[in-house]
């Protein structure tokens, strides 16, 4: 974790990043923006060092969770990070008032994420636990960025559109110093 601490901390949780087209495109679009630090949980030492994470998050002005939707949630290592690190941080001023943005990818098209669709619920409904934890800890929930259809022929188009949106959102968070969800 010894890296230059910046303003936007991206917590990347993807167990097979080398095999991911969409998540790689997303992270490649934002990782080199001045003021962004990316922490890949699958490259971090376990157990997580709460003191190091506290410093990283305290020095940030915004936090991003980026992950693929696995069984309608994030990969398990993000949950482990939340249990070991975020539980502590949520009780401190380290996260209070800071935006939390979720950036996620789904194998199915958007039509699958609706009432009556294959998955029965919208992504917004399925992300409620993340929104609730943000609100509970005093963070400012941001409108999620979702790349639908990564398991379809639309992956390149969908990932490119979301990557542009992701870059704009990160630049907005950096330039505004935050102040809520302007989207």
PDB file of C-alpha atoms in Angstrom:
ATOM      1  CA  UNK A   1       0.000   0.000   0.000  1.00  0.00           C
ATOM      2  CA  UNK A   2       3.012   2.280   0.071  1.00  0.00           C
ATOM      3  CA  UNK A   3       2.014   4.640  -2.699  1.00  0.00           C
ATOM      4  CA  UNK A   4       1.510   8.317  -3.101  1.00  0.00           C
ATOM      5  CA  UNK A   5      -1.810   9.088  -1.434  1.00  0.00           C
ATOM      6  CA  UNK A   6      -4.115  11.136  -3.604  1.00  0.00           C
ATOM      7  CA  UNK A   7      -7.579  12.630  -3.597  1.00  0.00           C
ATOM      8  CA  UNK A   8      -9.707   9.844  -5.100  1.00  0.00           C
ATOM      9  CA  UNK A   9      -9.109   6.346  -3.775  1.00  0.00           C
ATOM     10  CA  UNK A  10     -10.361   3.540  -6.019  1.00  0.00           C
ATOM     11  CA  UNK A  11     -10.777   0.205  -4.291  1.00  0.00           C
ATOM     12  CA  UNK A  12     -10.680  -2.368  -7.058  1.00  0.00           C
ATOM     13  CA  UNK A  13     -12.052  -5.816  -6.221  1.00  0.00           C
ATOM     14  CA  UNK A  14     -11.725  -8.228  -9.139  1.00  0.00           C
ATOM     15  CA  UNK A  15     -10.266 -11.705  -8.572  1.00  0.00           C
ATOM     16  CA  UNK A  16      -9.550 -12.257 -12.291  1.00  0.00           C
ATOM     17  CA  UNK A  17      -8.525  -8.814 -13.461  1.00  0.00           C
ATOM     18  CA  UNK A  18      -6.255 -10.171 -16.220  1.00  0.00           C
ATOM     19  CA  UNK A  19      -9.261 -11.874 -17.814  1.00  0.00           C
ATOM     20  CA  UNK A  20     -11.595  -8.871 -17.577  1.00  0.00           C
ATOM     21  CA  UNK A  21     -12.112  -6.715 -20.632  1.00  0.00           C
ATOM     22  CA  UNK A  22     -14.598  -4.263 -19.148  1.00  0.00           C
ATOM     23  CA  UNK A  23     -12.997  -3.718 -15.724  1.00  0.00           C
ATOM     24  CA  UNK A  24      -9.551  -3.355 -17.311  1.00  0.00           C
ATOM     25  CA  UNK A  25     -10.906  -0.767 -19.752  1.00  0.00           C
ATOM     26  CA  UNK A  26     -12.577   1.103 -16.905  1.00  0.00           C
ATOM     27  CA  UNK A  27      -9.520   1.194 -14.660  1.00  0.00           C
ATOM     28  CA  UNK A  28      -7.163   1.986 -17.542  1.00  0.00           C
ATOM     29  CA  UNK A  29      -9.313   5.043 -18.296  1.00  0.00           C
ATOM     30  CA  UNK A  30      -8.896   6.560 -14.824  1.00  0.00           C
ATOM     31  CA  UNK A  31      -5.762   5.122 -13.173  1.00  0.00           C
ATOM     32  CA  UNK A  32      -3.373   7.695 -14.647  1.00  0.00           C
ATOM     33  CA  UNK A  33      -5.448  10.753 -13.804  1.00  0.00           C
ATOM     34  CA  UNK A  34      -3.444  12.981 -11.489  1.00  0.00           C
ATOM     35  CA  UNK A  35      -5.037  12.688  -8.067  1.00  0.00           C
ATOM     36  CA  UNK A  36      -6.201   9.058  -8.357  1.00  0.00           C
ATOM     37  CA  UNK A  37      -4.853   6.092  -6.388  1.00  0.00           C
ATOM     38  CA  UNK A  38      -5.930   2.563  -7.239  1.00  0.00           C
ATOM     39  CA  UNK A  39      -5.730  -0.201  -4.651  1.00  0.00           C
ATOM     40  CA  UNK A  40      -6.384  -3.677  -6.047  1.00  0.00           C
ATOM     41  CA  UNK A  41      -7.600  -5.722  -3.071  1.00  0.00           C
ATOM     42  CA  UNK A  42      -6.398  -8.902  -4.776  1.00  0.00           C
ATOM     43  CA  UNK A  43      -2.833  -7.537  -4.666  1.00  0.00           C
ATOM     44  CA  UNK A  44      -2.945  -6.313  -1.053  1.00  0.00           C
ATOM     45  CA  UNK A  45      -1.512  -8.235   1.888  1.00  0.00           C
ATOM     46  CA  UNK A  46      -3.912  -9.945   4.231  1.00  0.00           C
ATOM     47  CA  UNK A  47      -5.030  -9.294   6.852  1.00  0.00           C
ATOM     48  CA  UNK A  48      -5.710  -5.711   5.848  1.00  0.00           C
ATOM     49  CA  UNK A  49      -3.704  -3.116   7.770  1.00  0.00           C
ATOM     50  CA  UNK A  50      -6.361  -0.855   9.268  1.00  0.00           C
ATOM     51  CA  UNK A  51      -3.842   1.890  10.138  1.00  0.00           C
ATOM     52  CA  UNK A  52      -2.572   2.130   6.541  1.00  0.00           C
ATOM     53  CA  UNK A  53      -6.112   2.115   5.167  1.00  0.00           C
ATOM     54  CA  UNK A  54      -7.137   4.797   7.657  1.00  0.00           C
ATOM     55  CA  UNK A  55      -4.335   7.039   6.388  1.00  0.00           C
ATOM     56  CA  UNK A  56      -5.236   6.381   2.741  1.00  0.00           C
ATOM     57  CA  UNK A  57      -8.937   7.049   3.208  1.00  0.00           C
ATOM     58  CA  UNK A  58      -8.407  10.014   5.562  1.00  0.00           C
ATOM     59  CA  UNK A  59      -6.264  11.719   2.924  1.00  0.00           C
ATOM     60  CA  UNK A  60      -8.833  11.085   0.183  1.00  0.00           C
ATOM     61  CA  UNK A  61     -11.702  13.341  -0.759  1.00  0.00           C
ATOM     62  CA  UNK A  62     -13.717  10.539  -2.413  1.00  0.00           C
ATOM     63  CA  UNK A  63     -13.862   6.725  -2.416  1.00  0.00           C
ATOM     64  CA  UNK A  64     -14.784   4.464  -5.329  1.00  0.00           C
ATOM     65  CA  UNK A  65     -15.619   0.764  -5.201  1.00  0.00           C
ATOM     66  CA  UNK A  66     -15.022  -0.877  -8.581  1.00  0.00           C
ATOM     67  CA  UNK A  67     -16.024  -4.509  -9.026  1.00  0.00           C
ATOM     68  CA  UNK A  68     -17.846  -7.002 -11.230  1.00  0.00           C
ATOM     69  CA  UNK A  69     -21.301  -8.041 -10.061  1.00  0.00           C
ATOM     70  CA  UNK A  70     -20.862 -11.616  -8.766  1.00  0.00           C
ATOM     71  CA  UNK A  71     -24.080 -13.319  -7.725  1.00  0.00           C
ATOM     72  CA  UNK A  72     -25.722  -9.909  -7.471  1.00  0.00           C
ATOM     73  CA  UNK A  73     -23.023  -8.510  -5.178  1.00  0.00           C
ATOM     74  CA  UNK A  74     -19.312  -7.722  -5.081  1.00  0.00           C
ATOM     75  CA  UNK A  75     -16.538 -10.326  -4.919  1.00  0.00           C
ATOM     76  CA  UNK A  76     -15.976 -11.601  -1.386  1.00  0.00           C
ATOM     77  CA  UNK A  77     -12.722  -9.735  -0.782  1.00  0.00           C
ATOM     78  CA  UNK A  78     -14.552  -6.394  -0.882  1.00  0.00           C
ATOM     79  CA  UNK A  79     -16.883  -7.681   1.835  1.00  0.00           C
ATOM     80  CA  UNK A  80     -13.824  -8.788   3.833  1.00  0.00           C
ATOM     81  CA  UNK A  81     -12.338  -5.290   3.416  1.00  0.00           C
ATOM     82  CA  UNK A  82     -15.613  -3.756   4.549  1.00  0.00           C
ATOM     83  CA  UNK A  83     -15.743  -6.037   7.593  1.00  0.00           C
ATOM     84  CA  UNK A  84     -12.111  -5.490   8.595  1.00  0.00           C
ATOM     85  CA  UNK A  85     -11.507  -1.890   7.526  1.00  0.00           C
ATOM     86  CA  UNK A  86     -14.691  -0.020   6.677  1.00  0.00           C
ATOM     87  CA  UNK A  87     -16.439  -1.060   9.888  1.00  0.00           C
ATOM     88  CA  UNK A  88     -13.693   0.772  11.783  1.00  0.00           C
ATOM     89  CA  UNK A  89     -13.553   3.729   9.365  1.00  0.00           C
ATOM     90  CA  UNK A  90     -17.323   4.209   9.508  1.00  0.00           C
ATOM     91  CA  UNK A  91     -17.001   5.080  13.186  1.00  0.00           C
ATOM     92  CA  UNK A  92     -14.368   7.769  12.574  1.00  0.00           C
ATOM     93  CA  UNK A  93     -14.278  11.114  10.752  1.00  0.00           C
ATOM     94  CA  UNK A  94     -12.159   9.460   8.007  1.00  0.00           C
ATOM     95  CA  UNK A  95     -15.132   8.839   5.691  1.00  0.00           C
ATOM     96  CA  UNK A  96     -17.700  11.371   6.904  1.00  0.00           C
ATOM     97  CA  UNK A  97     -18.870  13.715   4.170  1.00  0.00           C
ATOM     98  CA  UNK A  98     -16.914  11.965   1.427  1.00  0.00           C
ATOM     99  CA  UNK A  99     -18.578  10.717  -1.747  1.00  0.00           C
ATOM    100  CA  UNK A 100     -18.837   6.964  -2.302  1.00  0.00           C
ATOM    101  CA  UNK A 101     -19.183   5.885  -5.927  1.00  0.00           C
ATOM    102  CA  UNK A 102     -19.807   2.305  -7.043  1.00  0.00           C
ATOM    103  CA  UNK A 103     -18.622   1.315 -10.517  1.00  0.00           C
ATOM    104  CA  UNK A 104     -19.713  -2.186 -11.489  1.00  0.00           C
ATOM    105  CA  UNK A 105     -20.056  -4.497 -14.463  1.00  0.00           C
ATOM    106  CA  UNK A 106     -22.735  -7.069 -15.212  1.00  0.00           C
ATOM    107  CA  UNK A 107     -22.748  -9.964 -17.642  1.00  0.00           C
ATOM    108  CA  UNK A 108     -26.415  -9.424 -18.501  1.00  0.00           C
ATOM    109  CA  UNK A 109     -28.020  -6.577 -20.429  1.00  0.00           C
ATOM    110  CA  UNK A 110     -29.892  -3.827 -18.601  1.00  0.00           C
ATOM    111  CA  UNK A 111     -33.236  -5.502 -19.401  1.00  0.00           C
ATOM    112  CA  UNK A 112     -32.310  -8.358 -17.049  1.00  0.00           C
ATOM    113  CA  UNK A 113     -32.159  -5.887 -14.148  1.00  0.00           C
ATOM    114  CA  UNK A 114     -35.767  -4.828 -13.758  1.00  0.00           C
ATOM    115  CA  UNK A 115     -38.973  -6.104 -12.255  1.00  0.00           C
ATOM    116  CA  UNK A 116     -39.974  -9.033 -14.425  1.00  0.00           C
ATOM    117  CA  UNK A 117     -36.464  -9.351 -15.855  1.00  0.00           C
ATOM    118  CA  UNK A 118     -34.133 -12.306 -15.493  1.00  0.00           C
ATOM    119  CA  UNK A 119     -32.671 -10.934 -12.228  1.00  0.00           C
ATOM    120  CA  UNK A 120     -35.987  -9.487 -10.930  1.00  0.00           C
ATOM    121  CA  UNK A 121     -34.424  -6.362  -9.412  1.00  0.00           C
ATOM    122  CA  UNK A 122     -32.740  -3.197 -10.646  1.00  0.00           C
ATOM    123  CA  UNK A 123     -29.035  -2.695  -9.991  1.00  0.00           C
ATOM    124  CA  UNK A 124     -29.980   0.267  -7.794  1.00  0.00           C
ATOM    125  CA  UNK A 125     -32.083  -2.067  -5.650  1.00  0.00           C
ATOM    126  CA  UNK A 126     -29.283  -4.632  -5.461  1.00  0.00           C
ATOM    127  CA  UNK A 127     -26.765  -1.948  -4.460  1.00  0.00           C
ATOM    128  CA  UNK A 128     -28.885  -0.778  -1.491  1.00  0.00           C
ATOM    129  CA  UNK A 129     -26.526  -2.364   1.090  1.00  0.00           C
ATOM    130  CA  UNK A 130     -23.655  -0.221  -0.272  1.00  0.00           C
ATOM    131  CA  UNK A 131     -25.865   2.867  -0.291  1.00  0.00           C
ATOM    132  CA  UNK A 132     -27.050   2.106   3.241  1.00  0.00           C
ATOM    133  CA  UNK A 133     -23.494   1.684   4.539  1.00  0.00           C
ATOM    134  CA  UNK A 134     -22.513   4.982   2.902  1.00  0.00           C
ATOM    135  CA  UNK A 135     -25.425   6.803   4.499  1.00  0.00           C
ATOM    136  CA  UNK A 136     -24.882   5.113   7.878  1.00  0.00           C
ATOM    137  CA  UNK A 137     -21.247   6.228   7.925  1.00  0.00           C
ATOM    138  CA  UNK A 138     -22.027   9.797   6.855  1.00  0.00           C
ATOM    139  CA  UNK A 139     -20.760   9.440   3.286  1.00  0.00           C
ATOM    140  CA  UNK A 140     -22.457  10.978   0.256  1.00  0.00           C
ATOM    141  CA  UNK A 141     -23.884   8.311  -2.055  1.00  0.00           C
ATOM    142  CA  UNK A 142     -23.184   8.893  -5.746  1.00  0.00           C
ATOM    143  CA  UNK A 143     -25.208   7.590  -8.670  1.00  0.00           C
ATOM    144  CA  UNK A 144     -23.541   4.260  -9.595  1.00  0.00           C
ATOM    145  CA  UNK A 145     -21.899   3.692 -12.951  1.00  0.00           C
ATOM    146  CA  UNK A 146     -22.954   0.340 -14.386  1.00  0.00           C
ATOM    147  CA  UNK A 147     -21.578  -1.416 -17.456  1.00  0.00           C
ATOM    148  CA  UNK A 148     -24.280  -3.802 -18.618  1.00  0.00           C
ATOM    149  CA  UNK A 149     -23.837  -6.662 -21.045  1.00  0.00           C
ATOM    150  CA  UNK A 150     -20.197  -7.616 -20.524  1.00  0.00           C
ATOM    151  CA  UNK A 151     -21.164 -11.181 -21.420  1.00  0.00           C
ATOM    152  CA  UNK A 152     -22.730 -10.083 -24.696  1.00  0.00           C
ATOM    153  CA  UNK A 153     -21.591  -8.778 -28.060  1.00  0.00           C
ATOM    154  CA  UNK A 154     -22.137  -5.219 -26.784  1.00  0.00           C
ATOM    155  CA  UNK A 155     -19.199  -5.331 -24.360  1.00  0.00           C
ATOM    156  CA  UNK A 156     -16.885  -3.012 -26.329  1.00  0.00           C
ATOM    157  CA  UNK A 157     -19.532  -0.338 -26.896  1.00  0.00           C
ATOM    158  CA  UNK A 158     -20.935  -0.506 -23.354  1.00  0.00           C
ATOM    159  CA  UNK A 159     -17.491  -0.457 -21.706  1.00  0.00           C
ATOM    160  CA  UNK A 160     -16.329   2.463 -23.866  1.00  0.00           C
ATOM    161  CA  UNK A 161     -19.410   4.536 -22.986  1.00  0.00           C
ATOM    162  CA  UNK A 162     -19.064   3.750 -19.281  1.00  0.00           C
ATOM    163  CA  UNK A 163     -15.321   4.468 -19.352  1.00  0.00           C
ATOM    164  CA  UNK A 164     -15.982   7.973 -20.684  1.00  0.00           C
ATOM    165  CA  UNK A 165     -18.610   8.525 -17.993  1.00  0.00           C
ATOM    166  CA  UNK A 166     -16.239   7.152 -15.319  1.00  0.00           C
ATOM    167  CA  UNK A 167     -13.451   9.508 -16.381  1.00  0.00           C
ATOM    168  CA  UNK A 168     -15.832  12.482 -16.329  1.00  0.00           C
ATOM    169  CA  UNK A 169     -17.098  11.539 -12.868  1.00  0.00           C
ATOM    170  CA  UNK A 170     -13.572  11.124 -11.436  1.00  0.00           C
ATOM    171  CA  UNK A 171     -12.516  14.472 -12.920  1.00  0.00           C
ATOM    172  CA  UNK A 172     -15.667  16.049 -11.468  1.00  0.00           C
ATOM    173  CA  UNK A 173     -14.897  14.619  -8.025  1.00  0.00           C
ATOM    174  CA  UNK A 174     -11.314  15.892  -8.247  1.00  0.00           C
ATOM    175  CA  UNK A 175     -12.292  19.346  -9.472  1.00  0.00           C
ATOM    176  CA  UNK A 176     -15.163  19.900  -7.090  1.00  0.00           C
ATOM    177  CA  UNK A 177     -13.411  18.560  -4.041  1.00  0.00           C
ATOM    178  CA  UNK A 178     -16.779  16.776  -3.914  1.00  0.00           C
ATOM    179  CA  UNK A 179     -20.004  18.399  -2.588  1.00  0.00           C
ATOM    180  CA  UNK A 180     -22.529  15.752  -3.135  1.00  0.00           C
ATOM    181  CA  UNK A 181     -24.031  14.032  -6.090  1.00  0.00           C
ATOM    182  CA  UNK A 182     -24.164  16.495  -8.935  1.00  0.00           C
ATOM    183  CA  UNK A 183     -25.543  13.879 -11.345  1.00  0.00           C
TER     184      UNK A 183
END
